[in-house]
Short mmCIF file of C-alpha atoms and ligand atoms in Angstrom, two decimals:
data_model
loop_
_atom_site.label_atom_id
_atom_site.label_comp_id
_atom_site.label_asym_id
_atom_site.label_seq_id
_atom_site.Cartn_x
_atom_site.Cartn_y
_atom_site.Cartn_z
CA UNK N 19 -26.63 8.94 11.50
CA UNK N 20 -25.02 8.74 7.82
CA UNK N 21 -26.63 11.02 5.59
CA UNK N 22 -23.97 9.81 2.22
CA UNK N 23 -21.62 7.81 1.04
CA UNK N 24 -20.10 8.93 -2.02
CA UNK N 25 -17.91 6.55 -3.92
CA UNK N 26 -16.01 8.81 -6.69
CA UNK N 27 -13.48 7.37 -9.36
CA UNK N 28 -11.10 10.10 -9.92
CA UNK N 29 -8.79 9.59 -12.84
CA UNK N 30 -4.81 11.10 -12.50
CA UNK N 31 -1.91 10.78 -14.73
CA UNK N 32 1.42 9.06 -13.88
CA UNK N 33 4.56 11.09 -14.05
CA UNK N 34 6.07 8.18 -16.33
CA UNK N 35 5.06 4.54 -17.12
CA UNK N 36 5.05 2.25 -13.75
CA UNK N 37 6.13 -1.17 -15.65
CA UNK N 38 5.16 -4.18 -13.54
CA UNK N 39 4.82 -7.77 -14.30
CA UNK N 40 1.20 -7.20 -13.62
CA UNK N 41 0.49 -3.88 -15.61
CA UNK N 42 1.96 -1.03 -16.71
CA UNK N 43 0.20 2.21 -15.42
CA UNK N 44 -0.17 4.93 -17.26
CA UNK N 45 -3.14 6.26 -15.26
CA UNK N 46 -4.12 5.76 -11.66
CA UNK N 47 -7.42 5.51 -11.20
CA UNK N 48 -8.05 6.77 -7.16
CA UNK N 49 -11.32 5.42 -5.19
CA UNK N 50 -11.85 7.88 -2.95
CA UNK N 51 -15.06 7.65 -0.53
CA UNK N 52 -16.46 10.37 1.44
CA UNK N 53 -19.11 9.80 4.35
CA UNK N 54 -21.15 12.60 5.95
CA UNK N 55 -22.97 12.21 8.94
CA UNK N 56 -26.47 13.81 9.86
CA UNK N 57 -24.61 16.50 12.16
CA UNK N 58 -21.82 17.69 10.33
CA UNK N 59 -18.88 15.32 10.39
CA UNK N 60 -17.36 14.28 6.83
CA UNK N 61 -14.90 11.14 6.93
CA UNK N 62 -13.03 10.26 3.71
CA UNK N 63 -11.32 6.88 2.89
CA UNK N 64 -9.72 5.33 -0.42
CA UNK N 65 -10.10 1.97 -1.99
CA UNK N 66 -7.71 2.38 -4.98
CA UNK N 67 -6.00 -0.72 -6.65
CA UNK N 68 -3.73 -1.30 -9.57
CA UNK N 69 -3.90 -2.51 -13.66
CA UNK N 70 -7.56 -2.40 -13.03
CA UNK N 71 -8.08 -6.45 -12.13
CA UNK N 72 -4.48 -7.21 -13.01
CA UNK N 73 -3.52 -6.46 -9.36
CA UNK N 74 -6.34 -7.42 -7.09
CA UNK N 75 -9.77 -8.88 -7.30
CA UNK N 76 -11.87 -5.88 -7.09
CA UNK N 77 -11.58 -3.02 -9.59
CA UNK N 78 -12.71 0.30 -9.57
CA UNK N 79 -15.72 0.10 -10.92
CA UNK N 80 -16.73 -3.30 -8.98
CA UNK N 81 -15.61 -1.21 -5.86
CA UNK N 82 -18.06 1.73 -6.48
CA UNK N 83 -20.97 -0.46 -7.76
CA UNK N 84 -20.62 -2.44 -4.62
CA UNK N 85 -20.48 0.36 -2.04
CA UNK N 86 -23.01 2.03 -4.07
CA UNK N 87 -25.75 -0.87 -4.18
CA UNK N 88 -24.48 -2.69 -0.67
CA UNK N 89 -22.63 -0.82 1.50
CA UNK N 90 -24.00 2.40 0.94
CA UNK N 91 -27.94 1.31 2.12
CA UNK N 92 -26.40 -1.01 5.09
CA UNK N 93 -24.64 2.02 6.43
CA UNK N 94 -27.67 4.04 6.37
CA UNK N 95 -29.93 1.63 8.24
CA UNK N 96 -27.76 1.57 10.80
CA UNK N 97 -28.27 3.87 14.44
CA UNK N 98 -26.43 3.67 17.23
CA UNK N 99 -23.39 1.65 16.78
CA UNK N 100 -19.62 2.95 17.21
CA UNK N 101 -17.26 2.20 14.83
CA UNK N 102 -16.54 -1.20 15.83
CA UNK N 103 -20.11 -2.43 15.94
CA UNK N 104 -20.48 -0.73 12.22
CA UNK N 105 -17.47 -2.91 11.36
CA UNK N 106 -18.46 -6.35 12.52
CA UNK N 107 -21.82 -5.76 11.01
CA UNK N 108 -20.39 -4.86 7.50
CA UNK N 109 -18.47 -7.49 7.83
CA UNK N 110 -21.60 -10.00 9.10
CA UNK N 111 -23.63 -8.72 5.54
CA UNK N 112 -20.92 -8.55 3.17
CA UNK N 113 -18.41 -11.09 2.43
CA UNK N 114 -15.17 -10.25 0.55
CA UNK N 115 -14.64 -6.45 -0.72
CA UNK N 116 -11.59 -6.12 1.31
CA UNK N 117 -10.56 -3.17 -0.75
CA UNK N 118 -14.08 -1.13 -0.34
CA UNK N 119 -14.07 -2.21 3.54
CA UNK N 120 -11.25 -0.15 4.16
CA UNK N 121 -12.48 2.45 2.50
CA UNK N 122 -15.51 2.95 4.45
CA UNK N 123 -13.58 1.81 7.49
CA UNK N 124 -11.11 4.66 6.80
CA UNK N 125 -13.94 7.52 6.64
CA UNK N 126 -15.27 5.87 9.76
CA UNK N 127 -12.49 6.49 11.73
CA UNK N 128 -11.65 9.64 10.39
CA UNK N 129 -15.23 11.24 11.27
CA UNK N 130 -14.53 9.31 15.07
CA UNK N 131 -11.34 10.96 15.20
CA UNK N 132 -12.27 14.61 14.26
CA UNK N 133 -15.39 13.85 16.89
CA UNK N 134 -12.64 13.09 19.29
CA UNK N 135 -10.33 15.74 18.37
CA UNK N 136 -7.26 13.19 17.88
CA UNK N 137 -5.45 11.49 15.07
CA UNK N 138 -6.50 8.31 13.39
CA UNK N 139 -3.10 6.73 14.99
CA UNK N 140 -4.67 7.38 17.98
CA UNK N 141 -7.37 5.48 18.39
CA UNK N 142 -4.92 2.74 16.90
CA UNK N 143 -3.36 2.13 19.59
CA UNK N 144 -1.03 5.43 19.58
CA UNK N 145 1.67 6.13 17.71
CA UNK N 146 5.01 5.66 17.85
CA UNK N 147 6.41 7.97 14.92
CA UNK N 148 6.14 11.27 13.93
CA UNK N 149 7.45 10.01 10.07
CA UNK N 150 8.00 6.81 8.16
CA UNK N 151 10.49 6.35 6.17
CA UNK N 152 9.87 5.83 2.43
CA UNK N 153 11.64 4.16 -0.59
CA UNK N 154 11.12 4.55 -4.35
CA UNK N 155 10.52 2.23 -6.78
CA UNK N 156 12.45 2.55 -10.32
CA UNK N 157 10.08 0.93 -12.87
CA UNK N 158 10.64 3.13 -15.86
CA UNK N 159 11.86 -0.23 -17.55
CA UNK N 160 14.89 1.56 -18.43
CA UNK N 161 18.21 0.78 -16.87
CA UNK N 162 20.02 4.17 -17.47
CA UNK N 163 16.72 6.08 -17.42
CA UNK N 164 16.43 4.30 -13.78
CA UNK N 165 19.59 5.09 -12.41
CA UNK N 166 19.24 8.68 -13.62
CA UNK N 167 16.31 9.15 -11.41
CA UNK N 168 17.30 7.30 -8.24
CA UNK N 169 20.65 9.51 -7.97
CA UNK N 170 17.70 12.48 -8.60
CA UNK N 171 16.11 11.48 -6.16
CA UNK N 172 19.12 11.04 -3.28
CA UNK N 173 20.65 13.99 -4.21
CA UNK N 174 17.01 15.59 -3.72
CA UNK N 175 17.13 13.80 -0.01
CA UNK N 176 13.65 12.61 -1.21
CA UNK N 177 14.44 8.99 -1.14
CA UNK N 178 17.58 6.42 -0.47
CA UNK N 179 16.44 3.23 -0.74
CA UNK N 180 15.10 1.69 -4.02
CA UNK N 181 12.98 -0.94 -5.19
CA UNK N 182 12.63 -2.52 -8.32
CA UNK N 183 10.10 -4.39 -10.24
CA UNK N 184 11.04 -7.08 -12.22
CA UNK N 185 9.78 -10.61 -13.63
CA UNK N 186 8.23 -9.26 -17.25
CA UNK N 187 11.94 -10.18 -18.78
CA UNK N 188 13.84 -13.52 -18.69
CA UNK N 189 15.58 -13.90 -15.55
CA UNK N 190 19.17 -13.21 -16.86
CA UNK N 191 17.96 -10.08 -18.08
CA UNK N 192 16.06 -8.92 -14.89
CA UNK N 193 18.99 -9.91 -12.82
CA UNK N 194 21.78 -7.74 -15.05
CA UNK N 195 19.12 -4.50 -15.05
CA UNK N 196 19.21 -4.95 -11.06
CA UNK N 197 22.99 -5.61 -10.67
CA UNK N 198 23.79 -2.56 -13.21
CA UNK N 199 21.39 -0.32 -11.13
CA UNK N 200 22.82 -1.71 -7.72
CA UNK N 201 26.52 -1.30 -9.14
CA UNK N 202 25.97 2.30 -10.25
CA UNK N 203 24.19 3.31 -6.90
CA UNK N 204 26.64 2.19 -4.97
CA UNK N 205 26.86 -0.48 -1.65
CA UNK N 206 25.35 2.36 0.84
CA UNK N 207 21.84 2.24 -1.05
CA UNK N 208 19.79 -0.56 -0.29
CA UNK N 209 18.50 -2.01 -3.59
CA UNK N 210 14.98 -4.34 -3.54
CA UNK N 211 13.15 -6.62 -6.02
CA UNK N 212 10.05 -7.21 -6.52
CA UNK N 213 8.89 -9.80 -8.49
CA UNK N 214 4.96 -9.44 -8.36
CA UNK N 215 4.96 -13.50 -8.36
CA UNK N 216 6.41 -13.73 -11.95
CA UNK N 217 8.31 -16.62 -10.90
CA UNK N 218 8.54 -20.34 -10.57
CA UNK N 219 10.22 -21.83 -8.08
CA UNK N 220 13.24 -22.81 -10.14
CA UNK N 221 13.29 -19.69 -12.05
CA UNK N 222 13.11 -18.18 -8.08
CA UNK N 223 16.10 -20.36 -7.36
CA UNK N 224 18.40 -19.51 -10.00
CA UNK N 225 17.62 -15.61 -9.86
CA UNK N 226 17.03 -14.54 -5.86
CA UNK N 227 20.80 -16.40 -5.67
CA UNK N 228 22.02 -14.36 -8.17
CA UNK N 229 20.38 -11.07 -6.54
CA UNK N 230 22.00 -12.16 -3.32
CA UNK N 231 25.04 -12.61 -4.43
CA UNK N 232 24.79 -9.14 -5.87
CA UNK N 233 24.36 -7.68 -2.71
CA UNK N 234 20.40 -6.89 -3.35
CA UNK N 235 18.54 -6.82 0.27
CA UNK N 236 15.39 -8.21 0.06
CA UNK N 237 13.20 -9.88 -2.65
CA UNK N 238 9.66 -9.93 -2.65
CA UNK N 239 6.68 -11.94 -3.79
CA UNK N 240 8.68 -13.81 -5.94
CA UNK N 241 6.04 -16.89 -7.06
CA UNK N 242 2.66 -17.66 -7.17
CA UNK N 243 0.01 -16.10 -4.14
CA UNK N 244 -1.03 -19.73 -3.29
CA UNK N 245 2.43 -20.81 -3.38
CA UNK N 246 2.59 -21.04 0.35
CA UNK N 247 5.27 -24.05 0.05
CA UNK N 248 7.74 -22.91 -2.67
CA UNK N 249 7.54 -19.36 -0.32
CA UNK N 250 8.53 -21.25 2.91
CA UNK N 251 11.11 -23.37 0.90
CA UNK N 252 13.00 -19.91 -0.39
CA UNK N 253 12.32 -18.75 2.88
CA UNK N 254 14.34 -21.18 4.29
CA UNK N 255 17.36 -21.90 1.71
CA UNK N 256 18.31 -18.20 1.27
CA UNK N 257 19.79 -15.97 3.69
CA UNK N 258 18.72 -12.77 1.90
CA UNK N 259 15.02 -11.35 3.02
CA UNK N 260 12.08 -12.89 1.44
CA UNK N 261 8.88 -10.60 1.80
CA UNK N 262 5.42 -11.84 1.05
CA UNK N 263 2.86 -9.11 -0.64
CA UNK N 264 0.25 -10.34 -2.81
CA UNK N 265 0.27 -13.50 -0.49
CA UNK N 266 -0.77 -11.64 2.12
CA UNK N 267 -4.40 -10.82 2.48
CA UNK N 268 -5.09 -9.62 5.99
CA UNK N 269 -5.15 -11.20 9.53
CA UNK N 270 -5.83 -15.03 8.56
CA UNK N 271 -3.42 -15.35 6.17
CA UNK N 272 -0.84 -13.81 8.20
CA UNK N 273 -1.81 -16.14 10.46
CA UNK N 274 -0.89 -18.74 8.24
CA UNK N 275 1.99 -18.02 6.33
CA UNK N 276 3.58 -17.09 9.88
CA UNK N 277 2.78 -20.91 11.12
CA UNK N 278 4.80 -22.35 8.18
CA UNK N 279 7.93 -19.62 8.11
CA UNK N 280 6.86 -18.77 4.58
CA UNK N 281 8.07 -14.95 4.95
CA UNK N 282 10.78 -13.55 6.69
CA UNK N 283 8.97 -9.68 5.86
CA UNK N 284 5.56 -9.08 5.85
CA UNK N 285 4.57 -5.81 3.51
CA UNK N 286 1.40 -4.93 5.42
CA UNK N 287 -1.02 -3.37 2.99
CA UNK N 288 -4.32 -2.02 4.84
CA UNK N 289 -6.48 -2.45 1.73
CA UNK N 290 -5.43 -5.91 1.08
CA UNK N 291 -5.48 -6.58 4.84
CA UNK N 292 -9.24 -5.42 4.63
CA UNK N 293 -8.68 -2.03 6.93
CA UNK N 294 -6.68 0.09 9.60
CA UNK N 295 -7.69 -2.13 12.43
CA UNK N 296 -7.05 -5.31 10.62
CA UNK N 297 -3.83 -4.22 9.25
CA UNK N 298 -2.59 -3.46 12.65
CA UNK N 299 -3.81 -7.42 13.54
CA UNK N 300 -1.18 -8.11 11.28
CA UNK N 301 1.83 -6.31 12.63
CA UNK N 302 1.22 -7.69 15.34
CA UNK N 303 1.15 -11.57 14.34
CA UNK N 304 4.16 -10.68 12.60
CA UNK N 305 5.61 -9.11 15.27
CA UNK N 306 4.54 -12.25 17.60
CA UNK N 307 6.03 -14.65 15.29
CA UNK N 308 9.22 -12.33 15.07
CA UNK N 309 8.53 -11.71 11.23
CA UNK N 310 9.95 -8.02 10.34
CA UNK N 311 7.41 -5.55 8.87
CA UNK N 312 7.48 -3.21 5.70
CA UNK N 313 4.89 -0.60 4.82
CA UNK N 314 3.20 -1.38 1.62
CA UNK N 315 1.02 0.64 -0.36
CA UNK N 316 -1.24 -0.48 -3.70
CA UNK N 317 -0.55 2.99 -4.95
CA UNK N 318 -2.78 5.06 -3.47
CA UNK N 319 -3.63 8.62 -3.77
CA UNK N 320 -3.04 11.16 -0.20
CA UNK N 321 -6.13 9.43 1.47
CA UNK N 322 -5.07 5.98 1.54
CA UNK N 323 -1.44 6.95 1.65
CA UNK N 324 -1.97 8.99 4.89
CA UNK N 325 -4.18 6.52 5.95
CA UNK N 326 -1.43 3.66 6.20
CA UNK N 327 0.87 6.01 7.35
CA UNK N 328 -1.27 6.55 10.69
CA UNK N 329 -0.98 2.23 10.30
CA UNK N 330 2.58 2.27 9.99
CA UNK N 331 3.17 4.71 12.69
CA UNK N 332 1.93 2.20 15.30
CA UNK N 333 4.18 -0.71 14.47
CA UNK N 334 6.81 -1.12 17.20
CA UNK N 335 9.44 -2.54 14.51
CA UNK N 336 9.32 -1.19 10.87
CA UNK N 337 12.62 -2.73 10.07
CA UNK N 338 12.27 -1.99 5.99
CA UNK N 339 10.05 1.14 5.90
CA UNK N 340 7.35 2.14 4.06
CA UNK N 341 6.76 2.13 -0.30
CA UNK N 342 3.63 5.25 0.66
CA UNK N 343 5.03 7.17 -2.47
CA UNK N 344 1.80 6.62 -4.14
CA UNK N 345 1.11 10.58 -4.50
CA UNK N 346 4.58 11.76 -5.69
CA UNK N 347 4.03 9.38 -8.60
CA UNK N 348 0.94 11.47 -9.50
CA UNK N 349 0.77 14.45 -11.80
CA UNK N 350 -2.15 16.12 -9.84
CA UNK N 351 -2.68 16.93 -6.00
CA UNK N 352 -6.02 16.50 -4.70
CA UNK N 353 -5.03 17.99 -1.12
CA UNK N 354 -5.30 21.39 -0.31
CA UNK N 355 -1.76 21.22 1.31
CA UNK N 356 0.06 18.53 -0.10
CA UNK N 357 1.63 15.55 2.46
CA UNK N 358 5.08 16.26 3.53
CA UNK N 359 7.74 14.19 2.16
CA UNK N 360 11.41 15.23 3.32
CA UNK N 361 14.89 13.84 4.47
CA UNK N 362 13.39 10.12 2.96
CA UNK N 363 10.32 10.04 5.18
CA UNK N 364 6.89 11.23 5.17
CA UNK N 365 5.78 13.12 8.01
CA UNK N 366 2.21 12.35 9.82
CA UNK N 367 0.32 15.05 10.55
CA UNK N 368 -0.57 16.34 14.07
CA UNK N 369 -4.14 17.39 13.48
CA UNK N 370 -7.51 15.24 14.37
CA UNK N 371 -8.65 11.95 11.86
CA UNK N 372 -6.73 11.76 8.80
CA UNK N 373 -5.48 15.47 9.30
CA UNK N 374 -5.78 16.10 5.23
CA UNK N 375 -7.61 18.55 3.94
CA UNK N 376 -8.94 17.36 0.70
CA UNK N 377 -9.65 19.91 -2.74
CA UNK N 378 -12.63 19.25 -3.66
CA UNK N 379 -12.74 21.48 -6.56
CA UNK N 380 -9.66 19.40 -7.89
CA UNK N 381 -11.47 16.49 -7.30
CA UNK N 382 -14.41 17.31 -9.22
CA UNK N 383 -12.74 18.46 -12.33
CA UNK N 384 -10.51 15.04 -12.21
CA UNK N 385 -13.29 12.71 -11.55
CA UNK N 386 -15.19 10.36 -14.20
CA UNK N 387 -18.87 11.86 -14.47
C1 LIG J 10 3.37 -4.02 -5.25
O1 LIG J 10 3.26 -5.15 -5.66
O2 LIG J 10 4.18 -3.83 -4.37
C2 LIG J 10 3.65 -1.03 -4.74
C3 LIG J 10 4.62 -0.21 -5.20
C4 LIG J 10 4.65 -0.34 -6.59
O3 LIG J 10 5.38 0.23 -7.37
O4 LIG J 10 3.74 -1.24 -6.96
C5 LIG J 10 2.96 -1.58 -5.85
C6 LIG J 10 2.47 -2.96 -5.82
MG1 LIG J 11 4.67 -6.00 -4.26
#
């Protein structure tokens, strides 16, 4: 029933230096996997992470050797099963590889979409959205050079609300970059944090007080990803939003962090949550526990980007938007019509599975050989 699965590692400049306390990217390297079917169909997905294995625990390369060698063989023995069955079975063989398991469940439901002549939202559940809307994050590591390009980028009607990463400096200093950015900008524009778990928890104290005082909205992932308690303790002494990320790593931990209050956001991320479907289990234990949602993204090219779009679009409450500027902070396109970002939202597109059209020219001549 699968004839191939490619895994290809396609390499695109940034438009600038993304400076996190994790990495700074200079590069984005895009998994993008494409699955063709003995009659016809061709599914793509996208397993792309960040800094290599500064961000998650699969890289790139780990991601292609292990779809290659594992997934790749399992898929091919397999007859007869819907997308579902595929799934579990995956899932049964191979443990871990959250990242490469949404890939392939990505192409999977993009080839049972097109079959079905819908879009990937609906066989989510439906959607609920035409658009999401979408922030920008300023992480030039410049203060002046970052408020320069967020009023760019309002006046442009591309994007209003802004996050920023911080937690590579001491806190002092991360804390007068954000309230110089937040005082230029203005009080309409919501201003975010994110602190890729630089933190402890009485370096957390001292600077998310700070922030709120400021007037900052939200601060996310501020310590450790197994620091479940210090989470729930912020959680509970501030009143500003505290948003778990790297934390969060699909239905079980959602599960978990929502027992003990240790989020008061949940940025939903369908790699890290291990795929569409499993993404969407989280909104909705967040949504049962009455934890607001954002839309995260780990960077990802158009395929993954569209991907979690169709994801967001299903969420009955998206109080904080989506991050899914992952593309625009590319120097390349890789679709054939690009994804439509206007008035500070990205539009999802009407046509069946992903509803991209991917260049695969492009794709070629950016790819590592
Ligand atoms: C993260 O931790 O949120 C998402 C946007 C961005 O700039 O970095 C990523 C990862
Ligand atoms: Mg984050």
């Amino acid at each position: 029933m699968y004839k191939s699965i490619e895994t290809l590692l396609v390499e695109i400049p940034t438009i600038r230096p993304h400076k996190m306390a994790v990495a700074t990217m200079q590069t984005q390297t895009l998994v993008l996997v494409k699955i063709s079917t003995e009659d016809g169909f061709v599914g793509w997905g996208e397993a792309t992470t960040i800094g290599g294995l500064g961000y998650g625990d699969e890289s790139p390369e780990s991601i292609k050797t292990n779809i290659d060698t594992y997934f790749a063989p399992l898929l091919k023995s397999l007859t007869g099963l819907n997308v579902a069955q595929t799934v579990q079975t995956l899932k049964k063989h191979i443990n871990g590889n959250r990242f490469a398991k949404c890939a392939i469940q990505t192409a999977l439901l993009d080839i049972q979409a097109q079959r079905l002549n819908i879009p990937v939202s609906e066989l989510l559940g439906g959607r609920l959205r035409d658009s999401v809307p979408v922030l920008w994050v300023l992480a030039s590591g410049d203060t002046d050079k970052d408020i320069a390009e967020a009023k760019k980028m309002i006046e442009a009607k591309r994007h209003n609300i802004f996050k920023l990463k911080i937690g590579s400096r001491a806190v002092e200093a991360d804390v007068e970059h954000v309230l110089a950015i937040k005082k230029a900008l203005g009080k309409d524009i919501s201003i975010r944090v994110d602190v890729n778990r630089a933190w402890s928890e009485l370096q957390a104290v001292k600077g998310i007080q700070l922030l709120q005082d400021g007037g900052v909205d939200l601060i996310e992932q501020p310590c450790a990803i197994d620091n479940i308690d210090a989470m729930q303790r912020l959680t509970r002494k501030f009143d500003i939003a505290i948003m778990a990320d790297e934390s969060l790593m699909g239905p079980q931990s959602a599960y978990q962090l929502a027992k003990c209050n240790a989020a008061s956001v949940f940025a939903v991320k369908v790699a890290q949550s291990g795929g569409l479907m499993e993404g969407c289990v989280v909104g909705k234990i967040a949504q049962l526990a009455g934890i607001d949602l954002y839309g995260g993204t780990m960077l990802e090219g158009p395929v993954g980007t569209i991907a979690s779009a169709h994801v967001f679009s299903t969420f009955e409450n998206l109080a904080y938007g989506t991050e899914l500027f992952g593309p625009l902070l590319l120097t390349e396109q890789i679709l054939k019509t690009p994804l439509q970002y206007q008035n500070f939202q990205l539009a999802l597109p009407k046509g069946a599975g992903l509803g991209i059209e991917l260049d695969e020219d492009k794709i070629d001549n950016l790819r590592r050989h």
